[in-house]
PDB file of C-alpha atoms in Angstrom:
ATOM      1  CA  MET O  24      11.081  49.514  15.703  1.00 74.00           C
ATOM      2  CA  ALA O  25      11.492  46.759  12.990  1.00 89.00           C
ATOM      3  CA  VAL O  26      14.579  44.755  12.625  1.00 94.00           C
ATOM      4  CA  PRO O  27      16.627  46.377   9.924  1.00 94.00           C
ATOM      5  CA  LYS O  28      17.350  44.512   6.617  1.00 96.00           C
ATOM      6  CA  PRO O  29      20.908  43.138   6.446  1.00 97.00           C
ATOM      7  CA  ALA O  30      23.008  43.658   3.299  1.00 97.00           C
ATOM      8  CA  ILE O  31      21.877  41.440   0.776  1.00 97.00           C
ATOM      9  CA  ARG O  32      23.204  40.695  -2.751  1.00 97.00           C
ATOM     10  CA  TRP O  33      20.642  39.769  -5.434  1.00 97.00           C
ATOM     11  CA  VAL O  34      22.306  37.054  -7.581  1.00 97.00           C
ATOM     12  CA  GLY O  35      19.254  35.281  -9.119  1.00 96.00           C
ATOM     13  CA  ALA O  36      18.777  31.681 -10.196  1.00 97.00           C
ATOM     14  CA  SER O  37      17.763  29.947 -13.397  1.00 97.00           C
ATOM     15  CA  ALA O  38      14.184  30.223 -14.145  1.00 97.00           C
ATOM     16  CA  ASN O  39      14.198  26.364 -14.697  1.00 97.00           C
ATOM     17  CA  ASN O  40      14.980  25.909 -10.897  1.00 97.00           C
ATOM     18  CA  TYR O  41      11.905  27.505  -9.327  1.00 97.00           C
ATOM     19  CA  THR O  42       8.202  28.165  -9.570  1.00 97.00           C
ATOM     20  CA  LYS O  43       6.699  31.795  -9.997  1.00 97.00           C
ATOM     21  CA  GLY O  44       4.498  32.868  -7.196  1.00 97.00           C
ATOM     22  CA  ARG O  45       3.094  30.709  -4.354  1.00 96.00           C
ATOM     23  CA  THR O  46      -0.237  29.021  -3.558  1.00 94.00           C
ATOM     24  CA  ALA O  47       0.192  29.184   0.261  1.00 95.00           C
ATOM     25  CA  ARG O  48       0.983  31.543   3.036  1.00 95.00           C
ATOM     26  CA  ILE O  49       4.737  31.706   4.287  1.00 96.00           C
ATOM     27  CA  ASP O  50       4.865  30.144   7.700  1.00 96.00           C
ATOM     28  CA  ARG O  51       8.410  28.681   8.115  1.00 97.00           C
ATOM     29  CA  ILE O  52      12.168  29.016   7.437  1.00 97.00           C
ATOM     30  CA  THR O  53      13.727  25.606   6.364  1.00 97.00           C
ATOM     31  CA  PHE O  54      17.429  25.189   7.322  1.00 97.00           C
ATOM     32  CA  HIS O  55      19.849  23.828   4.694  1.00 97.00           C
ATOM     33  CA  HIS O  56      23.692  23.519   4.475  1.00 96.00           C
ATOM     34  CA  ILE O  57      25.557  23.900   1.217  1.00 96.00           C
ATOM     35  CA  VAL O  58      28.172  21.318   1.697  1.00 94.00           C
ATOM     36  CA  GLY O  59      30.520  23.994   0.334  1.00 95.00           C
ATOM     37  CA  THR O  60      30.912  27.668  -0.264  1.00 97.00           C
ATOM     38  CA  GLY O  61      28.397  30.340  -0.981  1.00 96.00           C
ATOM     39  CA  ALA O  62      29.762  30.873  -4.448  1.00 96.00           C
ATOM     40  CA  SER O  63      29.368  27.126  -5.317  1.00 96.00           C
ATOM     41  CA  CYS O  64      25.696  27.509  -4.179  1.00 96.00           C
ATOM     42  CA  GLU O  65      25.114  30.532  -6.492  1.00 97.00           C
ATOM     43  CA  ALA O  66      26.570  28.575  -9.384  1.00 97.00           C
ATOM     44  CA  THR O  67      24.468  25.481  -8.635  1.00 96.00           C
ATOM     45  CA  PHE O  68      21.252  27.495  -8.724  1.00 97.00           C
ATOM     46  CA  ASN O  69      22.208  29.255 -11.836  1.00 97.00           C
ATOM     47  CA  ASN O  70      22.618  25.987 -13.630  1.00 97.00           C
ATOM     48  CA  PRO O  71      19.529  25.498 -15.727  1.00 96.00           C
ATOM     49  CA  SER O  72      19.649  21.784 -15.402  1.00 95.00           C
ATOM     50  CA  ARG O  73      20.002  21.510 -11.554  1.00 95.00           C
ATOM     51  CA  GLY O  74      16.432  21.617 -10.668  1.00 95.00           C
ATOM     52  CA  ALA O  75      17.002  23.210  -7.246  1.00 96.00           C
ATOM     53  CA  SER O  76      16.904  26.469  -5.473  1.00 97.00           C
ATOM     54  CA  ALA O  77      16.622  28.284  -2.078  1.00 97.00           C
ATOM     55  CA  THR O  78      15.500  31.768  -1.242  1.00 98.00           C
ATOM     56  CA  TYR O  79      18.653  32.998   0.263  1.00 98.00           C
ATOM     57  CA  SER O  80      22.272  31.630   1.111  1.00 97.00           C
ATOM     58  CA  VAL O  81      24.825  32.706   3.558  1.00 97.00           C
ATOM     59  CA  GLY O  82      28.513  32.282   2.487  1.00 96.00           C
ATOM     60  CA  GLU O  83      31.418  31.419   4.585  1.00 96.00           C
ATOM     61  CA  ASP O  84      32.607  34.981   4.388  1.00 96.00           C
ATOM     62  CA  GLY O  85      29.176  36.236   5.580  1.00 97.00           C
ATOM     63  CA  LEU O  86      27.868  37.417   2.315  1.00 98.00           C
ATOM     64  CA  ILE O  87      24.144  36.933   2.043  1.00 98.00           C
ATOM     65  CA  ARG O  88      22.862  36.244  -1.475  1.00 97.00           C
ATOM     66  CA  GLN O  89      19.354  36.308  -2.669  1.00 98.00           C
ATOM     67  CA  HIS O  90      18.554  33.794  -5.467  1.00 98.00           C
ATOM     68  CA  ILE O  91      14.725  34.137  -5.786  1.00 97.00           C
ATOM     69  CA  SER O  92      11.977  36.370  -4.718  1.00 97.00           C
ATOM     70  CA  GLU O  93      10.167  35.674  -1.368  1.00 97.00           C
ATOM     71  CA  LYS O  94       7.169  35.768  -3.504  1.00 97.00           C
ATOM     72  CA  ASP O  95       8.287  32.929  -5.581  1.00 97.00           C
ATOM     73  CA  THR O  96       8.306  29.062  -4.670  1.00 97.00           C
ATOM     74  CA  PRO O  97      11.855  27.467  -4.175  1.00 98.00           C
ATOM     75  CA  TRP O  98      12.654  23.977  -5.066  1.00 97.00           C
ATOM     76  CA  SER O  99      14.381  23.094  -1.893  1.00 96.00           C
ATOM     77  CA  ASP O 100      12.655  20.931   0.723  1.00 96.00           C
ATOM     78  CA  GLY O 101      11.852  17.624  -1.083  1.00 95.00           C
ATOM     79  CA  ASN O 102       8.272  18.423  -0.423  1.00 96.00           C
ATOM     80  CA  TRP O 103       5.985  20.468  -2.378  1.00 96.00           C
ATOM     81  CA  GLU O 104       3.648  21.617   0.323  1.00 95.00           C
ATOM     82  CA  SER O 105       6.681  22.759   2.397  1.00 96.00           C
ATOM     83  CA  ASN O 106       8.243  24.454  -0.686  1.00 97.00           C
ATOM     84  CA  GLN O 107       5.008  26.484  -0.942  1.00 97.00           C
ATOM     85  CA  ARG O 108       5.226  27.667   2.647  1.00 96.00           C
ATOM     86  CA  THR O 109       8.871  28.229   3.187  1.00 97.00           C
ATOM     87  CA  ILE O 110      11.551  30.664   2.948  1.00 98.00           C
ATOM     88  CA  SER O 111      14.596  28.362   2.317  1.00 97.00           C
ATOM     89  CA  ILE O 112      18.076  29.449   3.656  1.00 98.00           C
ATOM     90  CA  GLU O 113      21.329  27.734   2.479  1.00 97.00           C
ATOM     91  CA  HIS O 114      24.395  28.039   4.950  1.00 97.00           C
ATOM     92  CA  ALA O 115      28.000  27.507   3.871  1.00 96.00           C
ATOM     93  CA  GLY O 116      29.790  24.775   5.361  1.00 95.00           C
ATOM     94  CA  GLY O 117      29.216  20.983   5.932  1.00 92.00           C
ATOM     95  CA  HIS O 118      32.394  20.205   3.895  1.00 94.00           C
ATOM     96  CA  PRO O 119      35.901  19.143   5.241  1.00 92.00           C
ATOM     97  CA  ASN O 120      37.403  21.952   3.442  1.00 94.00           C
ATOM     98  CA  VAL O 121      34.510  24.638   4.145  1.00 95.00           C
ATOM     99  CA  PRO O 122      33.732  24.748   8.138  1.00 95.00           C
ATOM    100  CA  TYR O 123      30.768  26.459   9.556  1.00 96.00           C
ATOM    101  CA  THR O 124      32.355  29.842  10.101  1.00 97.00           C
ATOM    102  CA  SER O 125      31.650  32.721  12.711  1.00 97.00           C
ATOM    103  CA  ALA O 126      31.099  35.172   9.992  1.00 97.00           C
ATOM    104  CA  MET O 127      28.330  32.778   8.407  1.00 97.00           C
ATOM    105  CA  TYR O 128      26.591  32.501  11.818  1.00 97.00           C
ATOM    106  CA  LYS O 129      26.817  36.187  12.402  1.00 97.00           C
ATOM    107  CA  SER O 130      25.013  36.909   9.050  1.00 97.00           C
ATOM    108  CA  ALA O 131      22.619  34.199   9.343  1.00 97.00           C
ATOM    109  CA  GLY O 132      21.487  35.522  12.706  1.00 97.00           C
ATOM    110  CA  LYS O 133      20.741  38.844  11.182  1.00 97.00           C
ATOM    111  CA  LEU O 134      18.987  37.325   7.973  1.00 97.00           C
ATOM    112  CA  HIS O 135      16.753  35.156  10.243  1.00 98.00           C
ATOM    113  CA  ALA O 136      15.940  38.029  12.572  1.00 96.00           C
ATOM    114  CA  TRP O 137      14.792  40.112   9.523  1.00 97.00           C
ATOM    115  CA  ILE O 138      12.587  37.404   8.079  1.00 97.00           C
ATOM    116  CA  ILE O 139      11.050  36.340  11.536  1.00 96.00           C
ATOM    117  CA  ASP O 140      10.309  39.812  12.535  1.00 94.00           C
ATOM    118  CA  ARG O 141       8.387  40.313   9.220  1.00 95.00           C
ATOM    119  CA  TYR O 142       6.465  37.073   9.096  1.00 95.00           C
ATOM    120  CA  GLY O 143       6.129  36.113  12.801  1.00 93.00           C
ATOM    121  CA  MET O 144       6.890  32.211  12.003  1.00 93.00           C
ATOM    122  CA  THR O 145       7.670  29.993  14.798  1.00 94.00           C
ATOM    123  CA  TYR O 146       8.243  26.827  12.701  1.00 96.00           C
ATOM    124  CA  PHE O 147      12.103  26.262  11.740  1.00 97.00           C
ATOM    125  CA  PRO O 148      12.502  22.755  10.274  1.00 96.00           C
ATOM    126  CA  LYS O 149      15.713  21.216   9.180  1.00 96.00           C
ATOM    127  CA  HIS O 150      15.555  19.954   5.614  1.00 97.00           C
ATOM    128  CA  ARG O 151      15.619  16.437   6.694  1.00 96.00           C
ATOM    129  CA  GLU O 152      12.562  16.950   8.965  1.00 96.00           C
ATOM    130  CA  VAL O 153      10.266  17.829   5.999  1.00 95.00           C
ATOM    131  CA  SER O 154      11.871  16.014   2.970  1.00 96.00           C
ATOM    132  CA  ARG O 155      10.035  12.973   1.728  1.00 94.00           C
ATOM    133  CA  SER O 156      13.384  11.703   0.212  1.00 93.00           C
ATOM    134  CA  PRO O 157      16.153  10.476   2.561  1.00 94.00           C
ATOM    135  CA  THR O 158      18.808  13.265   3.330  1.00 95.00           C
ATOM    136  CA  VAL O 159      21.139  14.415   6.077  1.00 95.00           C
ATOM    137  CA  CYS O 160      20.787  17.954   5.415  1.00 95.00           C
ATOM    138  CA  SER O 161      21.254  20.357   7.228  1.00 93.00           C
ATOM    139  CA  GLY O 162      24.160  18.116   8.646  1.00 94.00           C
ATOM    140  CA  GLY O 163      25.810  19.748  11.754  1.00 95.00           C
ATOM    141  CA  LEU O 164      24.674  23.181  11.284  1.00 96.00           C
ATOM    142  CA  ASP O 165      23.775  24.756  14.719  1.00 97.00           C
ATOM    143  CA  ARG O 166      20.175  25.817  14.137  1.00 96.00           C
ATOM    144  CA  GLU O 167      19.691  26.791  17.732  1.00 97.00           C
ATOM    145  CA  ARG O 168      22.708  29.156  17.725  1.00 97.00           C
ATOM    146  CA  ILE O 169      21.234  31.041  14.686  1.00 97.00           C
ATOM    147  CA  LEU O 170      17.819  31.160  16.243  1.00 97.00           C
ATOM    148  CA  ALA O 171      19.144  32.436  19.616  1.00 97.00           C
ATOM    149  CA  ASP O 172      21.039  35.203  17.743  1.00 97.00           C
ATOM    150  CA  ALA O 173      18.050  36.037  15.614  1.00 96.00           C
ATOM    151  CA  ARG O 174      15.836  36.458  18.804  1.00 95.00           C
ATOM    152  CA  ALA O 175      18.326  38.356  20.616  1.00 95.00           C
ATOM    153  CA  ILE O 176      18.432  40.870  17.643  1.00 95.00           C
ATOM    154  CA  ILE O 177      14.537  41.098  17.592  1.00 94.00           C
ATOM    155  CA  LYS O 178      14.651  41.938  21.472  1.00 92.00           C
ATOM    156  CA  ALA O 179      17.331  44.513  20.866  1.00 91.00           C
ATOM    157  CA  ASN O 180      15.257  46.281  18.210  1.00 88.00           C
ATOM    158  CA  ASN O 181      12.322  46.729  20.837  1.00 64.00           C
ATOM    159  CA  THR O 182       9.971  44.428  18.961  1.00 50.00           C
ATOM    160  CA  VAL O 183       7.503  42.477  21.106  1.00 54.00           C
ATOM    161  CA  PRO O 184       9.341  39.574  22.451  1.00 56.00           C
ATOM    162  CA  GLN O 185       8.542  36.319  20.803  1.00 56.00           C
ATOM    163  CA  PRO O 186       6.909  33.445  22.664  1.00 65.00           C
ATOM    164  CA  PRO O 187       8.843  30.196  22.826  1.00 65.00           C
ATOM    165  CA  PRO O 188       8.127  28.311  19.740  1.00 59.00           C
ATOM    166  CA  PRO O 189       5.422  25.896  19.983  1.00 55.00           C
ATOM    167  CA  PRO O 190       6.046  22.069  19.014  1.00 53.00           C
ATOM    168  CA  ASN O 191       6.235  21.535  15.368  1.00 49.00           C
ATOM    169  CA  THR O 192       3.225  19.346  15.569  1.00 48.00           C
ATOM    170  CA  PRO O 193       0.005  19.384  17.389  1.00 48.00           C
ATOM    171  CA  SER O 194      -0.462  17.488  20.702  1.00 73.00           C
ATOM    172  CA  THR O 195      -0.984  14.249  19.068  1.00 87.00           C
ATOM    173  CA  ARG O 196      -0.554  10.757  20.509  1.00 91.00           C
ATOM    174  CA  TYR O 197       1.241   8.256  18.384  1.00 94.00           C
ATOM    175  CA  VAL O 198       0.657   4.513  18.871  1.00 94.00           C
ATOM    176  CA  ARG O 199       2.633   1.759  17.025  1.00 94.00           C
ATOM    177  CA  HIS O 200       0.535  -1.255  16.118  1.00 94.00           C
ATOM    178  CA  THR O 201       1.515  -4.647  17.541  1.00 92.00           C
ATOM    179  CA  VAL O 202       1.695  -6.078  14.058  1.00 92.00           C
ATOM    180  CA  PRO O 203       2.046  -4.220  10.728  1.00 93.00           C
ATOM    181  CA  LYS O 204      -0.879  -4.947   8.494  1.00 94.00           C
ATOM    182  CA  GLU O 205      -1.832  -4.416   4.908  1.00 95.00           C
ATOM    183  CA  TYR O 206      -4.947  -2.331   4.362  1.00 96.00           C
ATOM    184  CA  VAL O 207      -7.052  -1.456   1.250  1.00 95.00           C
ATOM    185  CA  PHE O 208      -8.738   1.847   0.735  1.00 96.00           C
ATOM    186  CA  ASN O 209     -12.517   1.514   0.593  1.00 95.00           C
ATOM    187  CA  LYS O 210     -12.975   4.860  -1.062  1.00 94.00           C
ATOM    188  CA  ASN O 211     -11.201   7.437  -2.917  1.00 95.00           C
ATOM    189  CA  ALA O 212      -9.292   9.146  -0.100  1.00 94.00           C
ATOM    190  CA  ASN O 213      -6.154  11.451   0.769  1.00 95.00           C
ATOM    191  CA  LEU O 214      -2.953  11.119   2.688  1.00 95.00           C
ATOM    192  CA  TRP O 215      -3.361  14.196   5.140  1.00 94.00           C
ATOM    193  CA  ASN O 216      -0.618  16.437   6.805  1.00 94.00           C
ATOM    194  CA  LEU O 217      -1.493  16.178  10.429  1.00 92.00           C
ATOM    195  CA  THR O 218       0.360  19.335  11.611  1.00 91.00           C
ATOM    196  CA  THR O 219      -2.713  21.421  12.502  1.00 89.00           C
ATOM    197  CA  THR O 220      -4.872  22.382  15.324  1.00 86.00           C
ATOM    198  CA  THR O 221      -8.112  23.084  13.250  1.00 88.00           C
ATOM    199  CA  TRP O 222     -10.083  20.745  10.914  1.00 86.00           C
ATOM    200  CA  ALA O 223      -9.660  23.450   8.198  1.00 87.00           C
ATOM    201  CA  GLY O 224      -6.005  23.346   8.414  1.00 88.00           C
ATOM    202  CA  PHE O 225      -5.800  19.730   7.164  1.00 91.00           C
ATOM    203  CA  LYS O 226      -3.872  19.659   3.905  1.00 93.00           C
ATOM    204  CA  ALA O 227      -3.969  16.739   1.427  1.00 94.00           C
ATOM    205  CA  VAL O 228      -0.495  15.428   0.515  1.00 93.00           C
ATOM    206  CA  LYS O 229      -1.330  12.515  -1.931  1.00 93.00           C
ATOM    207  CA  PRO O 230      -4.575  11.151  -3.320  1.00 95.00           C
ATOM    208  CA  PHE O 231      -5.475   7.286  -3.113  1.00 96.00           C
ATOM    209  CA  LYS O 232      -8.025   5.414  -5.317  1.00 95.00           C
ATOM    210  CA  LEU O 233     -10.537   3.019  -4.138  1.00 95.00           C
ATOM    211  CA  GLY O 234      -8.804  -0.586  -3.987  1.00 93.00           C
ATOM    212  CA  GLU O 235      -5.266   0.730  -3.676  1.00 95.00           C
ATOM    213  CA  HIS O 236      -3.255  -1.053  -0.901  1.00 95.00           C
ATOM    214  CA  ILE O 237      -1.098   0.489   1.898  1.00 95.00           C
ATOM    215  CA  ASP O 238       1.219  -1.038   4.679  1.00 95.00           C
ATOM    216  CA  ILE O 239       0.375   0.382   8.150  1.00 96.00           C
ATOM    217  CA  VAL O 240       2.645   0.282  11.269  1.00 95.00           C
ATOM    218  CA  GLY O 241       1.022   2.731  13.508  1.00 95.00           C
ATOM    219  CA  GLU O 242      -1.641   5.554  14.220  1.00 96.00           C
ATOM    220  CA  ALA O 243      -1.736   9.039  14.972  1.00 93.00           C
ATOM    221  CA  ARG O 244      -4.582   9.977  17.731  1.00 93.00           C
ATOM    222  CA  HIS O 245      -4.993  13.418  16.701  1.00 91.00           C
ATOM    223  CA  GLN O 246      -5.896  16.051  19.383  1.00 88.00           C
ATOM    224  CA  LEU O 247      -8.955  17.051  17.294  1.00 87.00           C
ATOM    225  CA  GLY O 248     -10.251  13.450  17.746  1.00 86.00           C
ATOM    226  CA  GLY O 249      -9.536  11.711  14.449  1.00 89.00           C
ATOM    227  CA  ILE O 250      -7.503   8.503  14.168  1.00 94.00           C
ATOM    228  CA  TYR O 251      -5.036   8.590  11.238  1.00 95.00           C
ATOM    229  CA  TYR O 252      -3.016   5.334  10.224  1.00 96.00           C
ATOM    230  CA  MET O 253       0.716   5.892   9.292  1.00 95.00           C
ATOM    231  CA  THR O 254       3.193   4.010   7.083  1.00 95.00           C
ATOM    232  CA  ALA O 255       6.447   2.940   8.479  1.00 94.00           C
ATOM    233  CA  TYR O 256       8.252   5.782   6.684  1.00 94.00           C
ATOM    234  CA  SER O 257       5.934   8.485   8.212  1.00 94.00           C
ATOM    235  CA  PHE O 258       5.644   6.951  11.660  1.00 95.00           C
ATOM    236  CA  GLY O 259       9.405   6.631  12.200  1.00 93.00           C
ATOM    237  CA  ASP O 260       9.908   6.339  15.931  1.00 93.00           C
ATOM    238  CA  ALA O 261       7.198   8.521  16.794  1.00 91.00           C
ATOM    239  CA  ASP O 262       5.995   6.380  19.631  1.00 91.00           C
ATOM    240  CA  LYS O 263       9.359   6.939  21.431  1.00 91.00           C
ATOM    241  CA  THR O 264      10.068  10.469  20.392  1.00 90.00           C
ATOM    242  CA  GLY O 265       6.552  11.904  19.941  1.00 88.00           C
ATOM    243  CA  LYS O 266       7.771  13.277  16.549  1.00 91.00           C
ATOM    244  CA  PRO O 267       6.980  11.234  13.442  1.00 94.00           C
ATOM    245  CA  LYS O 268       9.406  11.286  10.524  1.00 93.00           C
ATOM    246  CA  ALA O 269       6.736  12.822   8.362  1.00 93.00           C
ATOM    247  CA  ASN O 270       3.472  13.949  10.029  1.00 93.00           C
ATOM    248  CA  ASN O 271       1.208  12.350   7.476  1.00 94.00           C
ATOM    249  CA  GLY O 272      -1.704   9.873   7.716  1.00 95.00           C
ATOM    250  CA  VAL O 273      -4.733   8.438   6.409  1.00 95.00           C
ATOM    251  CA  ASN O 274      -8.116   8.426   8.048  1.00 95.00           C
ATOM    252  CA  ALA O 275      -8.806   5.238   9.623  1.00 94.00           C
ATOM    253  CA  LYS O 276     -12.333   5.104   8.416  1.00 94.00           C
ATOM    254  CA  ASP O 277     -11.153   5.200   4.711  1.00 95.00           C
ATOM    255  CA  LEU O 278      -9.290   1.873   5.226  1.00 95.00           C
ATOM    256  CA  ASN O 279     -10.146  -1.850   5.740  1.00 95.00           C
ATOM    257  CA  ILE O 280      -7.890  -4.771   6.737  1.00 93.00           C
ATOM    258  CA  TRP O 281      -6.972  -6.493   3.537  1.00 91.00           C
ATOM    259  CA  VAL O 282      -7.986 -10.170   3.637  1.00 87.00           C
ATOM    260  CA  ALA O 283      -6.372 -12.213   0.959  1.00 81.00           C
ATOM    261  CA  PRO O 284      -9.362 -14.162  -0.857  1.00 82.00           C
ATOM    262  CA  VAL O 285      -9.154 -17.767  -0.024  1.00 78.00           C
ATOM    263  CA  GLU O 286      -9.061 -20.266  -2.878  1.00 77.00           C
ATOM    264  CA  PRO O 287     -11.985 -22.889  -2.526  1.00 79.00           C
ATOM    265  CA  PRO O 288     -10.626 -26.237  -1.501  1.00 80.00           C
ATOM    266  CA  VAL O 289     -10.507 -28.482  -4.660  1.00 79.00           C
ATOM    267  CA  GLU O 290     -12.519 -31.554  -4.221  1.00 81.00           C
ATOM    268  CA  PRO O 291     -10.844 -34.755  -5.339  1.00 80.00           C
ATOM    269  CA  PRO O 292     -12.748 -36.252  -8.264  1.00 82.00           C
ATOM    270  CA  VAL O 293     -15.288 -38.749  -7.384  1.00 79.00           C
ATOM    271  CA  GLU O 294     -14.504 -42.018  -8.774  1.00 80.00           C
ATOM    272  CA  PRO O 295     -17.805 -43.889  -9.930  1.00 78.00           C
ATOM    273  CA  PRO O 296     -18.570 -47.014  -7.919  1.00 79.00           C
ATOM    274  CA  ILE O 297     -17.152 -50.125  -9.260  1.00 79.00           C
ATOM    275  CA  GLU O 298     -19.871 -52.379 -10.319  1.00 77.00           C
ATOM    276  CA  PRO O 299     -19.358 -56.086  -9.555  1.00 77.00           C
ATOM    277  CA  PRO O 300     -18.858 -57.950 -12.661  1.00 78.00           C
ATOM    278  CA  VAL O 301     -22.178 -59.346 -13.925  1.00 75.00           C
ATOM    279  CA  GLU O 302     -22.280 -63.255 -14.004  1.00 77.00           C
ATOM    280  CA  PRO O 303     -23.992 -64.540 -17.081  1.00 77.00           C
ATOM    281  CA  PRO O 304     -27.209 -65.992 -16.329  1.00 77.00           C
ATOM    282  CA  VAL O 305     -27.073 -69.759 -15.491  1.00 75.00           C
ATOM    283  CA  GLU O 306     -28.967 -71.640 -18.014  1.00 77.00           C
ATOM    284  CA  PRO O 307     -30.969 -74.376 -16.492  1.00 76.00           C
ATOM    285  CA  PRO O 308     -29.926 -77.967 -17.722  1.00 76.00           C
ATOM    286  CA  VAL O 309     -31.643 -79.347 -20.683  1.00 74.00           C
ATOM    287  CA  GLU O 310     -33.599 -82.196 -19.863  1.00 76.00           C
ATOM    288  CA  PRO O 311     -33.501 -84.819 -22.616  1.00 74.00           C
ATOM    289  CA  PRO O 312     -36.819 -85.659 -24.034  1.00 75.00           C
ATOM    290  CA  VAL O 313     -38.765 -88.194 -22.188  1.00 71.00           C
ATOM    291  CA  GLU O 314     -39.570 -91.109 -24.561  1.00 73.00           C
ATOM    292  CA  PRO O 315     -43.100 -92.384 -23.821  1.00 72.00           C
ATOM    293  CA  PRO O 316     -42.905 -95.972 -22.594  1.00 69.00           C
ATOM    294  CA  ILE O 317     -43.366 -98.755 -25.001  1.00 67.00           C
ATOM    295  CA  GLU O 318     -46.666-100.471 -24.224  1.00 67.00           C
ATOM    296  CA  PRO O 319     -45.944-104.210 -23.902  1.00 65.00           C
ATOM    297  CA  GLU O 320     -47.925-106.086 -26.229  1.00 65.00           C
ATOM    298  CA  PRO O 321     -50.759-107.867 -24.448  1.00 65.00           C
ATOM    299  CA  GLU O 322     -50.348-111.502 -23.707  1.00 69.00           C
ATOM    300  CA  TYR O 323     -53.108-113.696 -24.873  1.00 70.00           C
ATOM    301  CA  PRO O 324     -53.849-117.270 -24.130  1.00 76.00           C
ATOM    302  CA  ASN O 325     -52.384-119.802 -26.705  1.00 78.00           C
ATOM    303  CA  TRP O 326     -55.688-121.221 -27.554  1.00 78.00           C
ATOM    304  CA  PHE O 327     -56.943-117.683 -28.447  1.00 78.00           C
ATOM    305  CA  ILE O 328     -53.989-117.065 -30.695  1.00 77.00           C
ATOM    306  CA  ARG O 329     -54.464-120.394 -32.421  1.00 82.00           C
ATOM    307  CA  PHE O 330     -58.194-119.645 -32.866  1.00 81.00           C
ATOM    308  CA  TRP O 331     -57.460-116.450 -34.779  1.00 79.00           C
ATOM    309  CA  LYS O 332     -54.749-117.796 -36.882  1.00 82.00           C
ATOM    310  CA  GLU O 333     -56.984-120.706 -38.108  1.00 83.00           C
ATOM    311  CA  LEU O 334     -59.780-118.244 -38.725  1.00 83.00           C
ATOM    312  CA  ILE O 335     -57.780-115.939 -40.747  1.00 81.00           C
ATOM    313  CA  ALA O 336     -56.125-118.814 -42.868  1.00 82.00           C
ATOM    314  CA  THR O 337     -59.853-120.154 -43.513  1.00 82.00           C
ATOM    315  CA  ILE O 338     -60.948-116.751 -44.754  1.00 81.00           C
ATOM    316  CA  GLU O 339     -57.871-116.410 -46.920  1.00 81.00           C
ATOM    317  CA  ARG O 340     -58.599-119.763 -48.594  1.00 82.00           C
ATOM    318  CA  MET O 341     -62.020-118.844 -49.121  1.00 82.00           C
ATOM    319  CA  LEU O 342     -61.098-115.548 -50.702  1.00 81.00           C
ATOM    320  CA  GLY O 343     -58.414-117.209 -52.795  1.00 76.00           C
ATOM    321  CA  ILE O 344     -55.725-115.377 -51.154  1.00 67.00           C
ATOM    322  CA  ASN O 345     -52.388-117.172 -51.615  1.00 58.00           C
ATOM    323  CA  LYS O 346     -49.392-116.134 -49.858  1.00 55.00           C
TER     324      LYS O 346
END
C-alpha cells in the first residue's frame, strides 16, 4: 500500500521565481530552512522580484504549503543542475523567535515519506552541500530526524523497506596535491560533476575554452578510472572527510601545467673596441742640399804663369788691343 498523501495547501508562487518544466529526472530532496515562519516563506515566493522558490514548505504549525508543481523547476539550490533534479522543501525555524517545532517535524516526516515512496530517491542533501554560493542553509534543522520518521511511515504502510541510503558520491579517492599549481586548458573542455557510477552519468557543469587558466589543489581518482583535477572550492577537505565541498572536476588530460614565458636575457650593448690613437707619420728629417765641393784652382809653376802672361800681352800688342 502506498504512503497516503498528507494534507497540502496550494498557495502558488510568482511565475518570475521558477522555470516551467524540467530537463532532468527527479532524484533528490533538498533540505532548506526558512529562518522564519511558513507564512513569511509564502510571501517571499509570491514576491515577483525575489528570484527564488521551493516546491513545498512546512510551517511551524505543521501546515504544508505547495508553491510550484513537481513538474516545474524550483530556484532553490544555488546550483542549476541540482535545481533540475530536486524537490526542494523549506522548513520553518532557524530564527531566534521561530524555533523548529514538533508540529513542523511531524508534518515534514509525512511529506518526505509520501515523496520518497513515489520517487524512490536516496539522496537528501542540505542546501549548503549542493550550492555553488556560500550558505549555512539548512542551519540546525535535524535532517536525520525527518528521514527516520519518513522511513518509519513507509515501513508502516507495508511498502518494501528501503535499503540504507548509499553515499552521496561514488567511491572516489580524493588526493590533495603537495603544492597548488596553475594549469591551462589544452583544448575546449568541461567541468564535470563526478557524482556518478557510469560514464554516461557524467554531467557537464561549466565549459572552459582552450587557453583558459585554472588553479588546482587536488584530484579525484574516480572509481571508473579517470583522474579529475579540482579547485580549492570544489575540493574542500575531501582528503580528510572523503567528501568534497562540490563534487566537480576537470579531466586531467585536458590540462597542462602553466609555465610562464621567460623573457630572454637582455644582452648588454657591445661597446666598439677603442682604437688606439693614430700617431701622425714621422716625417724623415730634410737633409740640406749638398753643395758640390769647390774645385781648387790648379796651382801652376810661376815660370808657367809668367810665360802665358807675356804671350798674351804680346798678342794683344800685335792686335792693337789696348786696355
